[in-house]
mmCIF file of C-alpha atoms in Angstrom:
data_model
loop_
_atom_site.group_PDB
_atom_site.id
_atom_site.type_symbol
_atom_site.label_atom_id
_atom_site.label_comp_id
_atom_site.label_asym_id
_atom_site.label_seq_id
_atom_site.Cartn_x
_atom_site.Cartn_y
_atom_site.Cartn_z
ATOM 1 C CA UNK A 1 -46.215 15.462 -125.952
ATOM 2 C CA UNK A 2 -49.072 13.092 -126.709
ATOM 3 C CA UNK A 3 -51.459 15.119 -124.556
ATOM 4 C CA UNK A 4 -50.409 18.293 -126.392
ATOM 5 C CA UNK A 5 -51.102 16.638 -129.769
ATOM 6 C CA UNK A 6 -54.491 15.470 -128.519
ATOM 7 C CA UNK A 7 -55.349 18.981 -127.332
ATOM 8 C CA UNK A 8 -54.317 20.493 -130.676
ATOM 9 C CA UNK A 9 -56.447 17.949 -132.502
ATOM 10 C CA UNK A 10 -59.498 18.610 -130.358
ATOM 11 C CA UNK A 11 -59.245 22.417 -130.051
ATOM 12 C CA UNK A 12 -61.300 23.091 -133.215
ATOM 13 C CA UNK A 13 -63.938 20.669 -131.949
ATOM 14 C CA UNK A 14 -64.057 22.404 -128.585
ATOM 15 C CA UNK A 15 -64.323 25.797 -130.282
ATOM 16 C CA UNK A 16 -67.107 24.508 -132.521
ATOM 17 C CA UNK A 17 -68.968 23.114 -129.485
ATOM 18 C CA UNK A 18 -68.636 26.498 -127.746
ATOM 19 C CA UNK A 19 -69.952 28.265 -130.861
ATOM 20 C CA UNK A 20 -72.934 25.902 -131.018
ATOM 21 C CA UNK A 21 -73.641 26.454 -127.332
ATOM 22 C CA UNK A 22 -73.597 30.214 -127.956
ATOM 23 C CA UNK A 23 -75.987 29.851 -130.913
ATOM 24 C CA UNK A 24 -78.301 27.665 -128.815
ATOM 25 C CA UNK A 25 -78.272 30.318 -126.111
ATOM 26 C CA UNK A 26 -79.092 33.051 -128.651
ATOM 27 C CA UNK A 27 -81.954 30.978 -130.068
ATOM 28 C CA UNK A 28 -83.373 30.299 -126.603
ATOM 29 C CA UNK A 29 -83.231 34.015 -125.787
ATOM 30 C CA UNK A 30 -85.308 34.869 -128.890
ATOM 31 C CA UNK A 31 -88.207 32.580 -127.962
ATOM 32 C CA UNK A 32 -89.636 34.235 -124.783
ATOM 33 C CA UNK A 33 -90.314 37.681 -126.304
ATOM 34 C CA UNK A 34 -91.842 36.067 -129.412
ATOM 35 C CA UNK A 35 -93.959 33.731 -127.286
ATOM 36 C CA UNK A 36 -95.013 36.562 -124.976
ATOM 37 C CA UNK A 37 -96.099 38.837 -127.823
ATOM 38 C CA UNK A 38 -98.134 36.031 -129.400
ATOM 39 C CA UNK A 39 -99.748 35.236 -126.045
ATOM 40 C CA UNK A 40 -100.475 38.885 -125.239
ATOM 41 C CA UNK A 41 -102.006 39.403 -128.688
ATOM 42 C CA UNK A 42 -104.298 36.389 -128.316
ATOM 43 C CA UNK A 43 -105.255 37.275 -124.729
ATOM 44 C CA UNK A 44 -106.128 40.846 -125.735
ATOM 45 C CA UNK A 45 -108.242 39.549 -128.615
ATOM 46 C CA UNK A 46 -110.089 37.104 -126.344
ATOM 47 C CA UNK A 47 -110.755 39.904 -123.843
ATOM 48 C CA UNK A 48 -112.016 42.181 -126.623
ATOM 49 C CA UNK A 49 -114.237 39.704 -128.456
ATOM 50 C CA UNK A 50 -113.799 36.114 -127.325
ATOM 51 C CA UNK A 51 -112.216 33.185 -129.141
ATOM 52 C CA UNK A 52 -113.530 34.308 -132.553
ATOM 53 C CA UNK A 53 -111.600 37.553 -132.172
ATOM 54 C CA UNK A 54 -108.530 35.513 -131.163
ATOM 55 C CA UNK A 55 -108.782 33.468 -134.390
ATOM 56 C CA UNK A 56 -108.877 36.692 -136.396
ATOM 57 C CA UNK A 57 -105.952 38.173 -134.458
ATOM 58 C CA UNK A 58 -103.904 35.018 -134.906
ATOM 59 C CA UNK A 59 -104.685 34.856 -138.610
ATOM 60 C CA UNK A 60 -103.902 38.508 -139.275
ATOM 61 C CA UNK A 61 -101.172 39.324 -136.759
ATOM 62 C CA UNK A 62 -99.136 36.171 -136.022
ATOM 63 C CA UNK A 63 -97.180 36.202 -139.332
ATOM 64 C CA UNK A 64 -96.136 39.820 -138.728
ATOM 65 C CA UNK A 65 -95.146 39.037 -135.148
ATOM 66 C CA UNK A 66 -92.870 36.255 -136.414
ATOM 67 C CA UNK A 67 -91.314 38.650 -138.944
ATOM 68 C CA UNK A 68 -90.849 41.301 -136.259
ATOM 69 C CA UNK A 69 -88.938 38.809 -134.077
ATOM 70 C CA UNK A 70 -86.852 37.520 -136.986
ATOM 71 C CA UNK A 71 -83.934 39.845 -136.358
ATOM 72 C CA UNK A 72 -81.111 39.238 -138.838
ATOM 73 C CA UNK A 73 -79.505 36.795 -139.099
ATOM 74 C CA UNK A 74 -82.239 34.834 -137.258
ATOM 75 C CA UNK A 75 -85.529 33.639 -138.738
ATOM 76 C CA UNK A 76 -88.164 32.811 -136.102
ATOM 77 C CA UNK A 77 -91.415 30.924 -136.563
ATOM 78 C CA UNK A 78 -93.720 28.131 -135.449
ATOM 79 C CA UNK A 79 -94.615 24.817 -137.008
ATOM 80 C CA UNK A 80 -96.534 21.668 -136.116
ATOM 81 C CA UNK A 81 -97.416 18.167 -137.212
ATOM 82 C CA UNK A 82 -101.108 19.080 -137.189
ATOM 83 C CA UNK A 83 -101.326 22.443 -138.912
ATOM 84 C CA UNK A 84 -103.913 25.133 -138.885
ATOM 85 C CA UNK A 85 -102.087 27.563 -141.173
ATOM 86 C CA UNK A 86 -100.508 25.796 -144.173
ATOM 87 C CA UNK A 87 -97.901 28.597 -144.368
ATOM 88 C CA UNK A 88 -96.351 27.054 -141.226
ATOM 89 C CA UNK A 89 -95.777 23.653 -142.860
ATOM 90 C CA UNK A 90 -92.585 22.017 -141.534
ATOM 91 C CA UNK A 91 -89.670 21.339 -143.834
ATOM 92 C CA UNK A 92 -88.085 17.856 -143.819
ATOM 93 C CA UNK A 93 -85.795 18.564 -140.842
ATOM 94 C CA UNK A 94 -88.591 20.176 -138.810
ATOM 95 C CA UNK A 95 -90.918 17.264 -139.630
ATOM 96 C CA UNK A 96 -88.365 14.748 -138.352
ATOM 97 C CA UNK A 97 -87.764 16.762 -135.168
ATOM 98 C CA UNK A 98 -91.506 17.126 -134.523
ATOM 99 C CA UNK A 99 -91.992 13.379 -134.989
ATOM 100 C CA UNK A 100 -89.159 12.770 -132.508
ATOM 101 C CA UNK A 101 -90.758 15.216 -130.047
ATOM 102 C CA UNK A 102 -94.079 13.379 -130.467
ATOM 103 C CA UNK A 103 -92.493 9.969 -129.769
ATOM 104 C CA UNK A 104 -90.623 11.299 -126.757
ATOM 105 C CA UNK A 105 -93.678 13.047 -125.290
ATOM 106 C CA UNK A 106 -95.784 9.901 -125.757
ATOM 107 C CA UNK A 107 -93.044 7.983 -123.938
ATOM 108 C CA UNK A 108 -93.480 10.299 -120.954
ATOM 109 C CA UNK A 109 -90.918 13.068 -121.482
ATOM 110 C CA UNK A 110 -92.186 16.487 -120.462
ATOM 111 C CA UNK A 111 -93.105 18.518 -123.550
ATOM 112 C CA UNK A 112 -91.511 21.626 -122.023
ATOM 113 C CA UNK A 113 -88.111 19.879 -121.971
ATOM 114 C CA UNK A 114 -88.078 18.929 -125.664
ATOM 115 C CA UNK A 115 -85.638 20.818 -127.869
ATOM 116 C CA UNK A 116 -83.111 20.130 -130.608
ATOM 117 C CA UNK A 117 -80.151 22.068 -132.006
ATOM 118 C CA UNK A 118 -78.226 21.014 -135.117
ATOM 119 C CA UNK A 119 -76.218 22.324 -138.001
ATOM 120 C CA UNK A 120 -78.119 21.494 -141.196
ATOM 121 C CA UNK A 121 -76.956 22.491 -144.677
ATOM 122 C CA UNK A 122 -74.828 25.401 -143.471
ATOM 123 C CA UNK A 123 -77.429 26.707 -141.031
ATOM 124 C CA UNK A 124 -77.827 26.479 -137.286
ATOM 125 C CA UNK A 125 -81.326 25.096 -136.627
ATOM 126 C CA UNK A 126 -83.116 25.066 -133.290
ATOM 127 C CA UNK A 127 -86.551 23.865 -132.226
ATOM 128 C CA UNK A 128 -88.300 23.939 -128.861
ATOM 129 C CA UNK A 129 -91.605 22.153 -128.291
ATOM 130 C CA UNK A 130 -94.824 23.998 -127.440
ATOM 131 C CA UNK A 131 -97.259 22.325 -125.043
ATOM 132 C CA UNK A 132 -100.984 22.937 -125.462
ATOM 133 C CA UNK A 133 -102.044 25.280 -122.669
ATOM 134 C CA UNK A 134 -105.481 25.375 -121.075
ATOM 135 C CA UNK A 135 -106.430 28.668 -122.811
ATOM 136 C CA UNK A 136 -105.520 27.106 -126.191
ATOM 137 C CA UNK A 137 -108.308 24.556 -125.896
ATOM 138 C CA UNK A 138 -111.054 27.032 -126.875
ATOM 139 C CA UNK A 139 -109.677 26.949 -130.444
ATOM 140 C CA UNK A 140 -107.544 23.788 -130.446
ATOM 141 C CA UNK A 141 -109.398 21.435 -128.075
ATOM 142 C CA UNK A 142 -112.127 18.842 -128.538
ATOM 143 C CA UNK A 143 -115.092 20.978 -127.449
ATOM 144 C CA UNK A 144 -114.848 23.957 -129.813
ATOM 145 C CA UNK A 145 -118.078 25.974 -130.009
ATOM 146 C CA UNK A 146 -119.986 25.478 -133.307
ATOM 147 C CA UNK A 147 -119.761 29.147 -134.341
ATOM 148 C CA UNK A 148 -116.000 29.006 -133.853
ATOM 149 C CA UNK A 149 -115.792 25.776 -135.873
ATOM 150 C CA UNK A 150 -117.572 27.543 -138.745
ATOM 151 C CA UNK A 151 -115.112 30.459 -138.558
ATOM 152 C CA UNK A 152 -112.115 28.106 -138.499
ATOM 153 C CA UNK A 153 -113.532 26.117 -141.413
ATOM 154 C CA UNK A 154 -113.964 29.316 -143.415
ATOM 155 C CA UNK A 155 -110.411 30.607 -142.820
ATOM 156 C CA UNK A 156 -108.628 27.263 -142.575
ATOM 157 C CA UNK A 157 -110.442 24.634 -144.660
ATOM 158 C CA UNK A 158 -107.548 22.179 -144.197
ATOM 159 C CA UNK A 159 -107.333 22.739 -140.394
ATOM 160 C CA UNK A 160 -105.859 19.781 -138.499
ATOM 161 C CA UNK A 161 -105.111 21.674 -135.265
ATOM 162 C CA UNK A 162 -108.122 20.517 -133.253
ATOM 163 C CA UNK A 163 -108.726 17.833 -130.669
ATOM 164 C CA UNK A 164 -105.765 18.609 -128.437
ATOM 165 C CA UNK A 165 -105.709 18.082 -124.670
ATOM 166 C CA UNK A 166 -103.866 20.308 -122.210
ATOM 167 C CA UNK A 167 -100.186 19.412 -122.016
ATOM 168 C CA UNK A 168 -100.008 17.667 -125.390
ATOM 169 C CA UNK A 169 -97.430 18.617 -128.003
ATOM 170 C CA UNK A 170 -99.064 21.411 -130.013
ATOM 171 C CA UNK A 171 -96.046 22.264 -132.171
ATOM 172 C CA UNK A 172 -92.680 23.951 -131.853
ATOM 173 C CA UNK A 173 -90.856 27.207 -132.144
ATOM 174 C CA UNK A 174 -88.403 26.911 -134.990
ATOM 175 C CA UNK A 175 -85.372 29.140 -135.450
ATOM 176 C CA UNK A 176 -82.618 29.188 -138.026
ATOM 177 C CA UNK A 177 -79.652 31.264 -139.073
ATOM 178 C CA UNK A 178 -76.835 30.826 -141.542
ATOM 179 C CA UNK A 179 -73.433 29.998 -140.130
ATOM 180 C CA UNK A 180 -70.650 32.444 -140.854
ATOM 181 C CA UNK A 181 -68.148 31.091 -143.382
#
């Protein structure tokens, strides 16, 4: 009888855990196509006109790509501690998660393994870290060409997204959706 009472007590918790696992799975499934479209867009721009063309493509197309992949009820985006585009500024929860990712990566955890899922203010929130890739260094590294620096300064006067090394935490994919009542 005691075991039955324990199971009854815990059943809602088990159901909630299963629901959260399903939401985490949905969030994870939304990231690869978003990431791939961003990458393909930047690669095509680099092939067509070099890093300067990639900056323009990112500036003009990335917000629309995020909207395109934000299929209701999900909202998909990117954020970082060191921003290039101020429209991607993290909210308080994202800031705390990014700071945790930064601490963990500096302690030796692989950036690719960093993620967090939580229910926050009636929403399911999910973040997965983005490592700085080798191709990213042309615009986000320490040795950015002077003409590209001038272009970045013109479009992003508050740019903090420079000086990265390959493998460092660049930012994170951030996803959210309201929970059903």
